[in-house]
Structures are given as structure tokens and as C-alpha cells.
GROMACS .gro file of C-alpha atoms in nm:
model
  417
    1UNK     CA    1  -3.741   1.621  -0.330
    2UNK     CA    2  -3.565   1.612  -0.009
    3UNK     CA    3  -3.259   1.462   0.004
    4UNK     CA    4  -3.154   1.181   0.239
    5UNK     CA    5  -2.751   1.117   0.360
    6UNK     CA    6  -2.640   0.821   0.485
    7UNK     CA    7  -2.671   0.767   0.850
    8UNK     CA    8  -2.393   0.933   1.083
    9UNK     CA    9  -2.140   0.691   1.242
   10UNK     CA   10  -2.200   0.761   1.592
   11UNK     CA   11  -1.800   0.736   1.679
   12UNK     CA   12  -1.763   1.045   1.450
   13UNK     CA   13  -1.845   1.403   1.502
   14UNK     CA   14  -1.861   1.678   1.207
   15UNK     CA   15  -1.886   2.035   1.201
   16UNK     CA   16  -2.058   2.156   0.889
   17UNK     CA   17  -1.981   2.504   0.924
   18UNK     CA   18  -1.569   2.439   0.943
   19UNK     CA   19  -1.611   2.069   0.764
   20UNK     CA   20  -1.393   1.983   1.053
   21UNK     CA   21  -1.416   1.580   1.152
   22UNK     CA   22  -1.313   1.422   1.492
   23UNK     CA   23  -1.263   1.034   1.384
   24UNK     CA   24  -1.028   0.844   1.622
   25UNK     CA   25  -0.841   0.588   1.349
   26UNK     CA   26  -0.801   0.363   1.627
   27UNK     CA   27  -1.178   0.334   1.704
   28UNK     CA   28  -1.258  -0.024   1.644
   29UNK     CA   29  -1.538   0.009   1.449
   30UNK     CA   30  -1.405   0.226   1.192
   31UNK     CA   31  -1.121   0.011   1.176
   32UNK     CA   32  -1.346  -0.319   1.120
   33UNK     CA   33  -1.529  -0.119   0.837
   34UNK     CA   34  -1.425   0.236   0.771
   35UNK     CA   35  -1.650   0.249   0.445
   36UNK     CA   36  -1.986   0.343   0.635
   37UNK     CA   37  -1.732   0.645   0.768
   38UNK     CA   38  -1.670   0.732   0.441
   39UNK     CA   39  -2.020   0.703   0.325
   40UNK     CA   40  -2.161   0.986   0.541
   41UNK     CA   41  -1.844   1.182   0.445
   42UNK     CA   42  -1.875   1.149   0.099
   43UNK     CA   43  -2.234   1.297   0.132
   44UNK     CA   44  -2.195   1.571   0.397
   45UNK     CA   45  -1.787   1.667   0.327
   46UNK     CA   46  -1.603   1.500   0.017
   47UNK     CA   47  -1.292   1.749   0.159
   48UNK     CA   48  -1.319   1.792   0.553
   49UNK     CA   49  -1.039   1.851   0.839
   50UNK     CA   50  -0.918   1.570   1.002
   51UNK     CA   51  -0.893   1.661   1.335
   52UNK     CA   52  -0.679   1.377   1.480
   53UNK     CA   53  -0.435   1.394   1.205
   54UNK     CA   54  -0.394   1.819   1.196
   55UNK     CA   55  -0.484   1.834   0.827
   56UNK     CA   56  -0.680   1.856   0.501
   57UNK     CA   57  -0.864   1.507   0.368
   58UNK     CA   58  -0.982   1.467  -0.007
   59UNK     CA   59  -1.207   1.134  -0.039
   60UNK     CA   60  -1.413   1.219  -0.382
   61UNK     CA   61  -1.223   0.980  -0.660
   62UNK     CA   62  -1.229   1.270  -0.907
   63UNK     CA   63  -1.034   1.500  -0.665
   64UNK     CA   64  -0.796   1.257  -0.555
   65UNK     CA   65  -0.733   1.172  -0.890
   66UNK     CA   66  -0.673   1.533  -1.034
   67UNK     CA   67  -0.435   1.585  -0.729
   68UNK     CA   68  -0.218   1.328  -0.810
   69UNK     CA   69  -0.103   1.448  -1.114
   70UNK     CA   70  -0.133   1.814  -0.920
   71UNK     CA   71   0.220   1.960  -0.966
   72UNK     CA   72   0.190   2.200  -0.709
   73UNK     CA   73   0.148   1.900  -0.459
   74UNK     CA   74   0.459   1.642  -0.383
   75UNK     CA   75   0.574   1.398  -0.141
   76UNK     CA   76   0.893   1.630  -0.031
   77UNK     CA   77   0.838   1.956   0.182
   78UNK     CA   78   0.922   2.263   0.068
   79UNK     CA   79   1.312   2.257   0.200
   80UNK     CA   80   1.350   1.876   0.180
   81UNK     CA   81   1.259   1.605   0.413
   82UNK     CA   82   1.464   1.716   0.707
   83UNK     CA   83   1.245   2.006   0.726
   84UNK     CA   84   0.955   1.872   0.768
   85UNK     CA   85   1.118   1.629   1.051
   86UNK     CA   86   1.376   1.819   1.190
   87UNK     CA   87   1.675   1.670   1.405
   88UNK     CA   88   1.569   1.366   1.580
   89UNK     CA   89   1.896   1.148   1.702
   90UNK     CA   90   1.670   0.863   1.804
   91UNK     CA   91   1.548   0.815   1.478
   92UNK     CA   92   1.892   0.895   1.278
   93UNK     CA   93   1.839   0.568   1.095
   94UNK     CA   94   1.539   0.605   0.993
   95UNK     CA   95   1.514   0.911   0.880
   96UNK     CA   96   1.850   0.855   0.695
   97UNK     CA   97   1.671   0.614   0.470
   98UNK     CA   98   1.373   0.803   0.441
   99UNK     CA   99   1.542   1.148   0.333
  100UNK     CA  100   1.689   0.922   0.035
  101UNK     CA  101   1.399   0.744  -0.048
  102UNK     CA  102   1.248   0.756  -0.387
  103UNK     CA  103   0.883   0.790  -0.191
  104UNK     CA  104   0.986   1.079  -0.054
  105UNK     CA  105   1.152   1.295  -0.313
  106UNK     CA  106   1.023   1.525  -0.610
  107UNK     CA  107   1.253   1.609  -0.990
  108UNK     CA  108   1.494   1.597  -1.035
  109UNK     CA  109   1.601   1.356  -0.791
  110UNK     CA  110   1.315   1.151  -0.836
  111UNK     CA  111   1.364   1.134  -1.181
  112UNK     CA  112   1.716   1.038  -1.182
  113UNK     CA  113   1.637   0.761  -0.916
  114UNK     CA  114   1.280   0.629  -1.044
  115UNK     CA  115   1.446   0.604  -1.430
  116UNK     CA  116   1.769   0.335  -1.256
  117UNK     CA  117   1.515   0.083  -1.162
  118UNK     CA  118   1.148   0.154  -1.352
  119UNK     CA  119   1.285  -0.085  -1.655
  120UNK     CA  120   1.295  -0.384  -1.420
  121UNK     CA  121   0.911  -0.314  -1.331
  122UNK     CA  122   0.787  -0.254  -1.665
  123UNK     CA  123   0.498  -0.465  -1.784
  124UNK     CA  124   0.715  -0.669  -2.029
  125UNK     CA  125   0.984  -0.687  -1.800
  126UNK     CA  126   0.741  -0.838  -1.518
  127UNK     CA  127   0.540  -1.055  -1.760
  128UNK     CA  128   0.886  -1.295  -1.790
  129UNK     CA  129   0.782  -1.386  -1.418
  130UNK     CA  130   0.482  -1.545  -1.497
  131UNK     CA  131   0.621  -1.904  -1.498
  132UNK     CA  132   0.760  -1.843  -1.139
  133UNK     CA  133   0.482  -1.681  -0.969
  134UNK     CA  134   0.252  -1.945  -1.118
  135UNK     CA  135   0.524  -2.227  -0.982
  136UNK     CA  136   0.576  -2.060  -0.670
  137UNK     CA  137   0.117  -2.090  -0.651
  138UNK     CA  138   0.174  -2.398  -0.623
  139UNK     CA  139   0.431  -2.529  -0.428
  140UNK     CA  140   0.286  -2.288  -0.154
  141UNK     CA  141  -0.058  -2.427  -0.195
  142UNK     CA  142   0.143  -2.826  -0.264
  143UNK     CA  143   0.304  -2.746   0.092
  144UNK     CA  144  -0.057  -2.715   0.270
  145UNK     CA  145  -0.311  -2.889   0.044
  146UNK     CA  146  -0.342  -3.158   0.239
  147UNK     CA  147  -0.383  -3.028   0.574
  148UNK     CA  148  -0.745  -2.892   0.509
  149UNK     CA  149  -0.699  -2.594   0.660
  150UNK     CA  150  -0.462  -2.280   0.694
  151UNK     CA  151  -0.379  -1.920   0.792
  152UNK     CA  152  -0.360  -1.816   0.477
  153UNK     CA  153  -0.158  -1.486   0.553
  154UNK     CA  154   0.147  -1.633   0.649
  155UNK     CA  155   0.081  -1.962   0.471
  156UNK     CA  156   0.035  -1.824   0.099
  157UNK     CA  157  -0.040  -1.427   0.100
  158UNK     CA  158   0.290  -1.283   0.249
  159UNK     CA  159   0.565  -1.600   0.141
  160UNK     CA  160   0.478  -1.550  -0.260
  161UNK     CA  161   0.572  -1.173  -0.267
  162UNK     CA  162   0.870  -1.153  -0.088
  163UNK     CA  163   0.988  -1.423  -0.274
  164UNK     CA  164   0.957  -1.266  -0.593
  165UNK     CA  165   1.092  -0.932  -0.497
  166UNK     CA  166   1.364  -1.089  -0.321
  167UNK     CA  167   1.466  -1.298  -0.633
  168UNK     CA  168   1.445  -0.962  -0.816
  169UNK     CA  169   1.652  -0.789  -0.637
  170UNK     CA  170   1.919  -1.055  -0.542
  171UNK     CA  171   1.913  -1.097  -0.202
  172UNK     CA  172   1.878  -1.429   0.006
  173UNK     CA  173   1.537  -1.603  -0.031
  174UNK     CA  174   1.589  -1.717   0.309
  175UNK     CA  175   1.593  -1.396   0.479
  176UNK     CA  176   1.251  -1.322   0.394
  177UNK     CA  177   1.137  -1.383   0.741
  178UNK     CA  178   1.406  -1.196   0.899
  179UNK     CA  179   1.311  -0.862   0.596
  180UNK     CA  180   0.960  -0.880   0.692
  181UNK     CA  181   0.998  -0.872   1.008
  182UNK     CA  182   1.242  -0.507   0.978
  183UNK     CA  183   0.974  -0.376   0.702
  184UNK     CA  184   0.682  -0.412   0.961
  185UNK     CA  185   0.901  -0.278   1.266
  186UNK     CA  186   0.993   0.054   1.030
  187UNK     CA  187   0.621   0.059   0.832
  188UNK     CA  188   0.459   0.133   1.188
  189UNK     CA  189   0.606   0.469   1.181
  190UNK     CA  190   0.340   0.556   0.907
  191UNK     CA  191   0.073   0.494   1.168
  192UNK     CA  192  -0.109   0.781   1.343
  193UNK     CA  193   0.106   0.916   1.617
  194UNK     CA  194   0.334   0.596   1.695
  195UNK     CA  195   0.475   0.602   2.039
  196UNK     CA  196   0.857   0.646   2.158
  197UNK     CA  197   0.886   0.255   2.179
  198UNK     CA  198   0.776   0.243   1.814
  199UNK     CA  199   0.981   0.501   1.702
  200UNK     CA  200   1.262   0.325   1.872
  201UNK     CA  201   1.197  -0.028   1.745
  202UNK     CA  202   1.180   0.141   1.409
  203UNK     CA  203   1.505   0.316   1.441
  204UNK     CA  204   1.668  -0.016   1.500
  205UNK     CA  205   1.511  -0.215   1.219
  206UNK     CA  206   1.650   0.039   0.989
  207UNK     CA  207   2.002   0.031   1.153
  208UNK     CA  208   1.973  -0.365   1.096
  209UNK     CA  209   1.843  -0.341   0.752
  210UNK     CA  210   2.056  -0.094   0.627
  211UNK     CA  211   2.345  -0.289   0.733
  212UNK     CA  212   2.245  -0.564   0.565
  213UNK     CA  213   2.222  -0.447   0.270
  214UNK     CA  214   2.569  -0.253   0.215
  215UNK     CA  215   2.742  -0.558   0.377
  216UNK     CA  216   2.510  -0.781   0.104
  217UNK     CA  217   2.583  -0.527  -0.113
  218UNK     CA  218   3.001  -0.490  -0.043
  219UNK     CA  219   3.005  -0.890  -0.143
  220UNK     CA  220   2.798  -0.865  -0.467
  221UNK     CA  221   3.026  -0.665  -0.609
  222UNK     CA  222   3.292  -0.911  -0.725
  223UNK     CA  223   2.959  -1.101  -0.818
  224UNK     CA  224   2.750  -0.858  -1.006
  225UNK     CA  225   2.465  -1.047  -1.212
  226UNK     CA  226   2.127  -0.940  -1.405
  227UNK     CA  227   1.930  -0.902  -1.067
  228UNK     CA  228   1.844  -0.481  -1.018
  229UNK     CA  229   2.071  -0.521  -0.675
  230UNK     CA  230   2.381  -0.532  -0.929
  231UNK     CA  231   2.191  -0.266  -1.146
  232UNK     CA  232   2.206  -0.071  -0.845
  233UNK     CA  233   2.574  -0.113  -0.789
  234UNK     CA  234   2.661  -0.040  -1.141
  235UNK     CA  235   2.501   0.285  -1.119
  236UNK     CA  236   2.654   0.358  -0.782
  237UNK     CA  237   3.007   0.302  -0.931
  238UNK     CA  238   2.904   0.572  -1.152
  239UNK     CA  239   2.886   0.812  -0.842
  240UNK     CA  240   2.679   1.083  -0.970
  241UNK     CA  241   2.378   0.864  -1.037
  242UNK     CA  242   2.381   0.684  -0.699
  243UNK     CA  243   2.527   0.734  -0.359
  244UNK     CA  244   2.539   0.481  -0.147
  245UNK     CA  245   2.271   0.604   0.118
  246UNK     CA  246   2.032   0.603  -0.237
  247UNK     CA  247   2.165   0.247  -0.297
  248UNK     CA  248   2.051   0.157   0.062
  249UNK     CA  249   1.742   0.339   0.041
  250UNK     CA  250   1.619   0.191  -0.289
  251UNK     CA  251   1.690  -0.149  -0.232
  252UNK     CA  252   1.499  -0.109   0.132
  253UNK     CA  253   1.193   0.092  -0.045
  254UNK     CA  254   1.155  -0.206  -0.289
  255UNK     CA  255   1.152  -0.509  -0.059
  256UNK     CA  256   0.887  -0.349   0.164
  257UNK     CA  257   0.697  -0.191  -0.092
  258UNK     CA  258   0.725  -0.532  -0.305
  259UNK     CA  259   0.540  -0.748  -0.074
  260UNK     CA  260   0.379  -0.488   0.249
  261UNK     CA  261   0.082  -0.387   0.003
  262UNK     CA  262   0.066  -0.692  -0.203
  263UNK     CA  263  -0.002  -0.919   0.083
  264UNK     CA  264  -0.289  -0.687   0.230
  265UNK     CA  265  -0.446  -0.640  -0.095
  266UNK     CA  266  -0.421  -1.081  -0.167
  267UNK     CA  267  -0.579  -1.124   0.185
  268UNK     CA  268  -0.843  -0.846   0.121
  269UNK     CA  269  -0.876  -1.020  -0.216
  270UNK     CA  270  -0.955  -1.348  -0.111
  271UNK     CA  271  -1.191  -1.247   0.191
  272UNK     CA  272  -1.418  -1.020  -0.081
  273UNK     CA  273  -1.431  -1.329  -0.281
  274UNK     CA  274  -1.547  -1.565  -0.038
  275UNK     CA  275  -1.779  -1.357   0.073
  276UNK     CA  276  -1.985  -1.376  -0.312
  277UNK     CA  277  -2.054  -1.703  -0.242
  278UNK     CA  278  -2.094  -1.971  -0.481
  279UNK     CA  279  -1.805  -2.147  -0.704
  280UNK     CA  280  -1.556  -1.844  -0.625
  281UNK     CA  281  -1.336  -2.000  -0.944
  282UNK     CA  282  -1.592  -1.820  -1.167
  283UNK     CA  283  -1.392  -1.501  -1.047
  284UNK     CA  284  -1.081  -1.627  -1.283
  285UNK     CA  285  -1.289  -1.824  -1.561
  286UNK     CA  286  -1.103  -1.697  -1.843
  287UNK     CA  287  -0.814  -1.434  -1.850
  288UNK     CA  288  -1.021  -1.151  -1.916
  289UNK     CA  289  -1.232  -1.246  -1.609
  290UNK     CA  290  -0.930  -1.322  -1.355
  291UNK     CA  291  -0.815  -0.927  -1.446
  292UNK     CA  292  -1.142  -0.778  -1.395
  293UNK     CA  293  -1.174  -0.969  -1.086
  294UNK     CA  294  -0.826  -0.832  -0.972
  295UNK     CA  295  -0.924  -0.474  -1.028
  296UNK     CA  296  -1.218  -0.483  -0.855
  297UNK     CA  297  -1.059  -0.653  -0.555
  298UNK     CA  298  -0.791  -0.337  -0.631
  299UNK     CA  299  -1.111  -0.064  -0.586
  300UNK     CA  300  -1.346  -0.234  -0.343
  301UNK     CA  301  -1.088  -0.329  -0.039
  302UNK     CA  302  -0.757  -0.169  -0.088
  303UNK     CA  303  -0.428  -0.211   0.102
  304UNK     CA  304  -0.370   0.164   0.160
  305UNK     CA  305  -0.580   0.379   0.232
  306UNK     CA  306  -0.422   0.749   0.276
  307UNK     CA  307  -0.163   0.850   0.090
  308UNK     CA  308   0.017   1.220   0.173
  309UNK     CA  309   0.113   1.537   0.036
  310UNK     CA  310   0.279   1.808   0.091
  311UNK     CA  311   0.186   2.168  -0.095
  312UNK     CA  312   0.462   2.350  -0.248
  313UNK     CA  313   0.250   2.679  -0.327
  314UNK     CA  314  -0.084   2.825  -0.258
  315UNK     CA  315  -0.354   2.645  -0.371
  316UNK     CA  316  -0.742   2.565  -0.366
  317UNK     CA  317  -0.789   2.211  -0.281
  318UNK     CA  318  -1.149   2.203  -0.309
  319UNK     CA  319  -1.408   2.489  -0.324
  320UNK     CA  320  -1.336   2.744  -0.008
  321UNK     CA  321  -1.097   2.528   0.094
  322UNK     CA  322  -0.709   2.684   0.023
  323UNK     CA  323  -0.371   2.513   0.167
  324UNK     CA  324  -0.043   2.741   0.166
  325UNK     CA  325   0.285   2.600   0.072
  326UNK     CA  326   0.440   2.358   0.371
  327UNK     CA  327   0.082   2.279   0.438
  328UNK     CA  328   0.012   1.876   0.485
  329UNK     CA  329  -0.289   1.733   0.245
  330UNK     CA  330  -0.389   1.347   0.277
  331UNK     CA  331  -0.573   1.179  -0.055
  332UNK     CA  332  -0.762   0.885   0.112
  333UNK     CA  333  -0.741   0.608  -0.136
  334UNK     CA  334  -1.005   0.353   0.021
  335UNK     CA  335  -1.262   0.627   0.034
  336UNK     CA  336  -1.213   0.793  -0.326
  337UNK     CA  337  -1.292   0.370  -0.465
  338UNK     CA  338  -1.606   0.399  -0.275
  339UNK     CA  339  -1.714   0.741  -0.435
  340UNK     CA  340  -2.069   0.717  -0.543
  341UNK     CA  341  -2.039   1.001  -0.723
  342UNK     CA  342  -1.741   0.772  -0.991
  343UNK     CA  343  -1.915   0.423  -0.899
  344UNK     CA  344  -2.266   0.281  -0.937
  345UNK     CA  345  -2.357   0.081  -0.664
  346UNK     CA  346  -2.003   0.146  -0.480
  347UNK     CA  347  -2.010  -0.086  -0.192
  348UNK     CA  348  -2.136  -0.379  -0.383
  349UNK     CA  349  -1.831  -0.613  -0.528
  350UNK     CA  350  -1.874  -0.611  -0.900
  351UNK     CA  351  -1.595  -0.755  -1.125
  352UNK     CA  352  -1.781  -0.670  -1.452
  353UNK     CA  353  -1.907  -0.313  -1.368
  354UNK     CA  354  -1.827  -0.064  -1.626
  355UNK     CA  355  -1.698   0.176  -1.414
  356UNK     CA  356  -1.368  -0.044  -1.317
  357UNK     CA  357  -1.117   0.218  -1.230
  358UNK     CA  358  -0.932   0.275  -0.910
  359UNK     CA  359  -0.648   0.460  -0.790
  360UNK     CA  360  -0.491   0.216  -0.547
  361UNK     CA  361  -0.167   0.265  -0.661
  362UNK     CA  362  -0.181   0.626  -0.678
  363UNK     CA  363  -0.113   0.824  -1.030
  364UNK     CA  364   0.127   1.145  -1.189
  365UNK     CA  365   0.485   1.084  -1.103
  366UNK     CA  366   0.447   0.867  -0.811
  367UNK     CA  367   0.223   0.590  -0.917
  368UNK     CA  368   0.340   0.266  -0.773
  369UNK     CA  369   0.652   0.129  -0.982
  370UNK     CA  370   0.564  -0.204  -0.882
  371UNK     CA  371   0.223  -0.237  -1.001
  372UNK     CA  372   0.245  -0.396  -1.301
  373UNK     CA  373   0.455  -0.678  -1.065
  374UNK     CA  374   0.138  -0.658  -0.788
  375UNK     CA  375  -0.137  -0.661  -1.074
  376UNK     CA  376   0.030  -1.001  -1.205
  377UNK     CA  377   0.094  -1.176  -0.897
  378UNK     CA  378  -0.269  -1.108  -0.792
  379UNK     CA  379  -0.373  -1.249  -1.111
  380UNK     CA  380  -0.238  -1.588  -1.109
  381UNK     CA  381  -0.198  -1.604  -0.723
  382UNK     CA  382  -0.574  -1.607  -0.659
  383UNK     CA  383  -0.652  -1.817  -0.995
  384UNK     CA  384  -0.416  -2.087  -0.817
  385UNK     CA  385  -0.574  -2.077  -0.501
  386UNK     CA  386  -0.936  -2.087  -0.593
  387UNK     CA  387  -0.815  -2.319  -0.882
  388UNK     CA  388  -0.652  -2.610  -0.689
  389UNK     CA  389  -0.886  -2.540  -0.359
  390UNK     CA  390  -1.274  -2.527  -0.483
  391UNK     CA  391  -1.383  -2.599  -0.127
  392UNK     CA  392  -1.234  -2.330   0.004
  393UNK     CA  393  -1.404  -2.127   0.263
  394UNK     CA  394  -1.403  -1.889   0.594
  395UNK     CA  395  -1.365  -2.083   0.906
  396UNK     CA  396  -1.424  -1.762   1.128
  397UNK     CA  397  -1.490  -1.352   1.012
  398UNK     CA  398  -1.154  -1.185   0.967
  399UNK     CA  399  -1.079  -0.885   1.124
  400UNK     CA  400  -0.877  -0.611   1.003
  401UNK     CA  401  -0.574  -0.427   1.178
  402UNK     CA  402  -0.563  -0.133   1.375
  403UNK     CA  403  -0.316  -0.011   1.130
  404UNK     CA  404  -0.492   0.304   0.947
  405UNK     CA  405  -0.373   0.389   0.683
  406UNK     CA  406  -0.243   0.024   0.615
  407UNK     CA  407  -0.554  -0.130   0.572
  408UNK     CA  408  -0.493  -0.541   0.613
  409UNK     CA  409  -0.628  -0.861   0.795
  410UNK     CA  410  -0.493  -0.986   1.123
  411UNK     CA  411  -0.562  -1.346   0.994
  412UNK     CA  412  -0.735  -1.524   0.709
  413UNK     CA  413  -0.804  -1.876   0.860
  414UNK     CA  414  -0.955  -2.076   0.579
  415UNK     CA  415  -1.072  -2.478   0.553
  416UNK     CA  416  -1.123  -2.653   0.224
  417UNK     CA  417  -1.173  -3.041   0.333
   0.00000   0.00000   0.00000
């Protein structure tokens, strides 16, 4: 039987004979859908060279999977994270926080840094939130029910989880504007080749927010209470379990990474839903339902969508295809949920399949601390919302970012009168 692939996107070029790919991540259409991209690359290159980017792609679930957990992959560079960088004085703030960054660093520094806060984010730990993320639903959804309509990014998506990480870690509620607006100024450095003005901005946000937090931090020590910012500082007063750049670092990595994700994923969440049709409440009828519902939200539209690696010895990737150590790998998260090759039916949104698996939050050592935190507040978020709204609907199509390999809406505009 001859075989048929899926049609090539006519923005991207392939060589078969190298498996090299030119894809601009900027081009509008992939950034509107990039799963048609990953279609035709799933059947003609699962592993291909991404030429924009200068390095090695793995989109096949199983792969990406497996090199998670790889041990002779990590998130540091072989000589640390100034190596890989170099000396760059107009991003000396920035890269100050990322060289102590628990994303960025392998044993036994991870180790010693992942094991100060992981207790706070443990399933039983998170599951004593309920009552407040359920009470928090609703006072956001109290504070615009009656208007009939909303943005719902900046109305319900991003206000809920910077909230509750805020709360977590101690720090003023009411800077949550002021902390999202220095996470997305420093998260645009992950974007492909951000410009000097970028950088700069990015620098700056860092300076600002790591100021913040030791002078936050310098006054909640006469005031230490149960929140992880005091954990932090009791570990720091120990000084061989946390400096204070690690203090800085970790209390930065958790405020962005507690809310950047989890609002892309709610507003790629409820735009999957409303696009089923019918009585989207069926979604959380019971429980059970509401946490299939959530995974499959997790698998079919994720927040993130390449995640890097660095290789710390030789190694074959996939077959004839061999990285040497300092070499640069990327495991692309959106595509690997799409795998037909894991998934029946792939690209259709099926809460009840019983393939449900994803690896949205990555795996091995690095997989997401706060995901037991994201999984919950997903869960009763978006059984509030389509709950206490019924009507709700799409006033106009959303469109995504150009923010590869953030993957998240520009707006979610919604009516329910």
C-alpha cells in the first residue's frame, strides 16, 4: 500500500537527506496553529534540525519522554551556566538569577535546592488550598458576572494564579500586577533571538525584582511565618544550604513559574472547551470527569511548547542522529502530545480517551514542582467558570502569541448574557 503524509506547510522547507527544517517561529501561521507543522514532521522527521534555532528537535512523545529522564542530558552546560553565556555586562542581572536558578542547574545543586521547597508543592500539601482557589473562583467570576461579558485573561486566567503563589510564598497580594509585569519583561528572553531592547528591558526587570525581594526579604526576617518565603530564610541562615543569590533566585523562579504557564494553559483550556460545543459543564460533571478534562486540555493545547537541553556526553539522540557533549537538544512538548504514533485520533479533543498521558510538565528530575498546584487550580478554576457561567461563549476567534515556545492567547473575549 502506498503510504500518504500529511500535506507540507508551505511556510516550511525540509531536507530529507540532512532532516534539516527551515521554520521561521515567527511565521504567523505556524504561530496561529503550529500542529499542522508538526503533523508533516511527525511523518517525514520525528528528530530533524531546526535551522532557525542552530540545533537538534525531538517531537515523537516516546523520545521526548525517554530523554527526560536521559541522564546524560541536563539543563546546565557542561562548565556551568556562564559557559554557555559567557560575560555579558548588559545582562549582569539576569544572568545572575539565572546561573542560580533551580531551572538551570543539575545534582547536586539541584538536589539540595529542589528538596528546600518540593514539600510545599506536594500533592497533600497543595490539596489544603482547595477552599481558597475555589473562593478565589468566585469572587473573580462575583466581580464580573454581571457585566455579560469579559477578557477573560486578565479578568480570571492570570489574577487566580498569582494570587495563590503569591499567598504561598508571602509576598504582597497587591503587587501582583507590578510581578507580572517583571516576569513577562524577563520571560521574553526565552524567545527566539530577542533583540538588544529586549535583552535590556529584561536586564532591568530582574534588577527591579531582585531588589524586591531581598529588601521584602531583609523585613520578613524579624517576621518569619509558615509561608516558603520564611522557609527560604530559615535555610539561608543556615548558609550552606542557601545563599542569598539562591534565595533571590528561588523565590523569582516560583512566582513566574507559578502563574506564566498556568494562565496560558487556563486560557488554552477554556478556548478548547468552547470550541466542543454544547453544555461545556459536562466537561466537569463529576470529579473524575473535571480531571480527565484537565489532562486533556494539559495534552491537546499546552502552555510550553519546547523545552531545552544541554548534552553532557556523546550520545545518539535518535537513529543516525549523535550530539557531542556541549551540544544544544530541544524536546518540543506541544508536538510530542500530538504524536500519532502515542495518541489515537491526536488532534481531536477527547477527555475520555484511553491514551490520556502528556508530558506538559516535563519528567526525570526536572518535572515541574508546581504541578500538582497547576493540576488543582485548573480543576476547580474551569469547574467554577463553566459552573456559574452556562452561557458562556466566544465573542470573536482568539489568536495566539507570537511567543514560540510560550504558547498562549493574546485575548480570550467571552459573553455569557
Amino acid at each position: 500500500m502506498l503510504q500518504t503524509f500529511p500535506s507540507r506547510p508551505d511556510y516550511l522547507s525540509f531536507d530529507p537527506a540532512k532532516r534539516r527544517v527551515s521554520l521561521d517561529p515567527h511565521e504567523p501561521r505556524f504561530v496561529q496553529n503550529p500542529y499542522e507543522a508538526y503533523a508533516y514532521l511527525h511523518a517525514v522527521a520525528p528528530t530533524f534540525f531546526w535551522e532557525e534555532y542552530g540545533f537538534w528537535c525531538v517531537s515523537a512523545y516516546a523520545d521526548v519522554n525517554r530523554l527526560f529522564r536521559d541522564k546524560r542530558f541536563g539543563r546546565e552546560k557542561p562548565g556551568g551556566y556562564l559557559a554557555h553565556v559567557g560575560t555579558r555586562d548588559h545582562l549582569e542581572a539576569f544572568d545572575r538569577l539565572e546561573a542560580a536558578s533551580l531551572l538551570e542547574l543539575e545534582p547536586p545543586v539541584h538536589t539540595r535546592l529542589r528538596g528546600l521547597v518540593n514539600r510545599a508543592f506536594v500533592s497533600r500539601q497543595v490539596e489544603r488550598l482547595r477552599p481558597r482557589i475555589e473562593a478565589l473562583s468566585h469572587s473573580l467570576i462575583d466581580a464580573i458576572e454581571k457585566e455579560g461579558k469579559a477578557d477573560l485573561l486578565p479578568a480570571f486566567a492570570t489574577p487566580l494564579p498569582i494570587t495563590i503563589i503569591a499567598e504561598m510564598l508571602g509576598v504582597p497580594v497587591e503587587m501582583g500586577g507590578q510581578m507580572l509585569d517583571w516576569s513577562h519583561r524577563m520571560v521574553a528572553m526565552y524567545m527566539h533571538r530577542p533583540s538588544r531592547q529586549v535583552e535590556a528591558d529584561a536586564n532591568r526587570a530582574s534588577a527591579e525584582f531582585s531588589d524586591f525581594i531581598r529588601d521584602h526579604a531583609r523585613r520578613r526576617r524579624s517576621a518569619e511565618g509558615d509561608d516558603l518565603l520564611s522557609l527560604l530564610l530559615a535555610a539561608q541562615a543556615d548558609g550552606d544550604r542557601l545563599s542569598e543569590d539562591e534565595l533571590v533566585a528561588s523565590a523569582i523562579l516560583l512566582l513566574n513559574a507559578g502563574h506564566e504557564a498556568t494562565v496560558h494553559q487556563a486560557g488554552n483550556a477554556i478556548r478548547a472547551i468552547l470550541m466542543q460545543g454544547g453544555d461545556a459543564s459536562r466537561f466537569f460533571a463529576t470529579p473524575q470527569a473535571g480531571e480527565a478534562t484537565v489532562e486533556e486540555c494539559l495534552r491537546f493545547d499546552a502552555p510550553l511548547h519546547m523545552f531545552t537541553r544541554w548534552a553532557k556526553e556523546p550520545a545518539e539522540i535518535a537513529e543516525g542522529v549523535s550530539v557531542e557533549p556541549g551540544d544544544k537538544i530541544a524536546l518540543l512538548l506541544g508536538a510530542a502530545n500530538r504524536d500519532p504514533a502515542s495518541f489515537a485520533e491526536p488532534h481531536n479533543f477527547i477527555p475520555s480517551r484511553a491514551d490520556q498521558k502528556n508530558v506538559s510538565f516535563g519528567a526525570g528530575i526536572h518535572f515541574c514542582i508546581g504541578a500538582p498546584l497547576a493540576r488543582l487550580e485548573l480543576q476547580i478554576a474551569l469547574r467554577v467558570l463553566f459552573e456559574r457561567l452556562p452561557k458562556l461563549r466566544l465573542v470573536e476567534e482568539p489568536r495566539f502569541r507570537d511567543s514560540y515556545h510560550f504558547h498562549g492567547l493574546e485575548t480570550l473575549r467571552c459573553a455569557w448574557d
